[in-house]
Coordinates of C-alpha atoms in Angstrom, one line a residue:
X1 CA 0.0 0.0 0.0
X2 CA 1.2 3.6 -0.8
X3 CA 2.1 5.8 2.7
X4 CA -1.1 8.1 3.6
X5 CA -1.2 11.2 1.5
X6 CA 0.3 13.5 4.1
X7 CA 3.4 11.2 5.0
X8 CA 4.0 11.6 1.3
X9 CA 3.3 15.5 1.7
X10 CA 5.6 15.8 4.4
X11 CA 8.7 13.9 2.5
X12 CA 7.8 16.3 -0.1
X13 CA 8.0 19.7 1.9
X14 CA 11.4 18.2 3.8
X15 CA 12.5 17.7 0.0
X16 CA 11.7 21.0 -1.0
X17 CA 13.4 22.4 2.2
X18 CA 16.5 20.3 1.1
X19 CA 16.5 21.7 -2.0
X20 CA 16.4 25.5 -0.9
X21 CA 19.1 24.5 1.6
X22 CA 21.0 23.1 -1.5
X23 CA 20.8 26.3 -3.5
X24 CA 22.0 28.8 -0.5
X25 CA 18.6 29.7 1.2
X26 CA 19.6 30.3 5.2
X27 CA 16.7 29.3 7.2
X28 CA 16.1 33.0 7.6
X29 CA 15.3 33.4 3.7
X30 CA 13.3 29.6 3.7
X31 CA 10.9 31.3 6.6
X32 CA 10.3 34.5 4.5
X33 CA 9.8 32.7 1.4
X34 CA 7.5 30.4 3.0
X35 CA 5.8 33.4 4.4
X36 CA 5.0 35.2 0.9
X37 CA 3.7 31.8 -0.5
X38 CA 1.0 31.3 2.4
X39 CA 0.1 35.2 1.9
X40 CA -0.7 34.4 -1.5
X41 CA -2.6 31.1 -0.7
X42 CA -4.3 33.2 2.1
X43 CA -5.5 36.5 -0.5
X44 CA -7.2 33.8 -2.3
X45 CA -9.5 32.9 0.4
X46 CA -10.3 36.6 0.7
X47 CA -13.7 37.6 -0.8
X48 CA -16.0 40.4 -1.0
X49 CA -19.4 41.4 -1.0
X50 CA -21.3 44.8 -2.9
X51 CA -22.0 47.9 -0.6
X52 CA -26.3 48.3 -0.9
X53 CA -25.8 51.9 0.2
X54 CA -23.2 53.0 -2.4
X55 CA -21.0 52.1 -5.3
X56 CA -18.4 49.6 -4.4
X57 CA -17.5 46.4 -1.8
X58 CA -16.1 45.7 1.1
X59 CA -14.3 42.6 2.3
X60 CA -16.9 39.6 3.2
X61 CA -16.8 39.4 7.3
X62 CA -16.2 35.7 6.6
X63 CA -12.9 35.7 5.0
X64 CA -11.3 39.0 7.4
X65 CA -9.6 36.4 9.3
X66 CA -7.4 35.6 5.7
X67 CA -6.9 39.2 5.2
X68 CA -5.7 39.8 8.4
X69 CA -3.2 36.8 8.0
X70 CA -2.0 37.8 4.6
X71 CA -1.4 41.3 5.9
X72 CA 0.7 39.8 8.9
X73 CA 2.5 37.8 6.6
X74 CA 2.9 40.3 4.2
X75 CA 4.5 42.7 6.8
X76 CA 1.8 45.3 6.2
X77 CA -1.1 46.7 8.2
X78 CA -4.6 45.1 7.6
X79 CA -6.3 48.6 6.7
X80 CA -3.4 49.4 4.0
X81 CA -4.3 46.2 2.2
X82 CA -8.0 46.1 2.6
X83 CA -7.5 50.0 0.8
X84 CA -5.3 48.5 -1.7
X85 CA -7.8 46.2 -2.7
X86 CA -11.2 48.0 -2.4
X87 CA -10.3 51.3 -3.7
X88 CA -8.2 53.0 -6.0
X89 CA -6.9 55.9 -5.8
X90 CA -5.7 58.6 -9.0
X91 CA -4.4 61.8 -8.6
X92 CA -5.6 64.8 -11.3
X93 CA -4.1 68.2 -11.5
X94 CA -2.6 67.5 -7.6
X95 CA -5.4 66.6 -6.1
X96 CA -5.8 62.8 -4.7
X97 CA -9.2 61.2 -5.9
X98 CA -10.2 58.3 -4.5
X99 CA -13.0 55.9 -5.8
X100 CA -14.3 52.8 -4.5
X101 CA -14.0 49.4 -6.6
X102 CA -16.5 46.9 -7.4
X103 CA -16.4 43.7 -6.0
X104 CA -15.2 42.2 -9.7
X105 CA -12.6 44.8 -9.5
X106 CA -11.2 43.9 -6.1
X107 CA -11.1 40.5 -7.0
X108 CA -9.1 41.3 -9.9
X109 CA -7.3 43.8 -7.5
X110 CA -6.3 40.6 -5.5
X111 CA -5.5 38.4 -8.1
X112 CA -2.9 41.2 -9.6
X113 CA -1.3 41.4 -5.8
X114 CA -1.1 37.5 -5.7
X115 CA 0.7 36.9 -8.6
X116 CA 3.1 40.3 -8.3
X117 CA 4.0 38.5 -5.0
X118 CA 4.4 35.1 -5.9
X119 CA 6.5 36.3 -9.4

């Protein structure tokens, strides 16, 4: 019989952790890298839901806990993400306009911030 799926997942991870051993990663580099790949696993459990009373979204209550995680892991405040991802922000003839995105566009907001992170 084949070992149970997560003895088989663990052989893996040590084998990937060999590897970046192999290649120079200090176990200082192997915890940060770790770090940005579980922020980008944890902005893809991150949803949102449409405001009723205006134009735009807000993060779903139910998936705050991710965002908060992928902001700790990302080293940056949960409020400077949530921004990041809800609203957008242009500046016209010096003056700062801010507008609020839909839900399709912060989804797309976080998809964009996944992948810059995890390229």
């Amino acid at each position: 019989l084949p070992p149970p799926l997560h003895a088989s997942t663990a052989a893996q991870f040590d084998a990937t952790r060999r590897c970046l051993a192999s290649l120079g990663f200090g176990v200082a580099e192997e915890a940060r890298l770790l770090a940005l790949l579980a922020a980008v696993l944890r902005l893809g459990n991150v949803a949102f839901d449409a405001l009723e009373e205006v134009q735009g979204c807000r993060v779903a209550e139910s998936t705050r806990p991710a965002l908060r995680a992928a902001s700790s892991l990302l080293r940056a405040t949960e409020a400077s993400v949530e921004s990041a991802l809800v609203s957008t922000a242009t500046n016209v003839a010096g003056e700062t306009i801010q507008r609020r995105c839909s839900a399709q566009q912060a989804a797309d907001r976080r998809d964009a911030l996944a992948k810059a992170v995890y390229a």
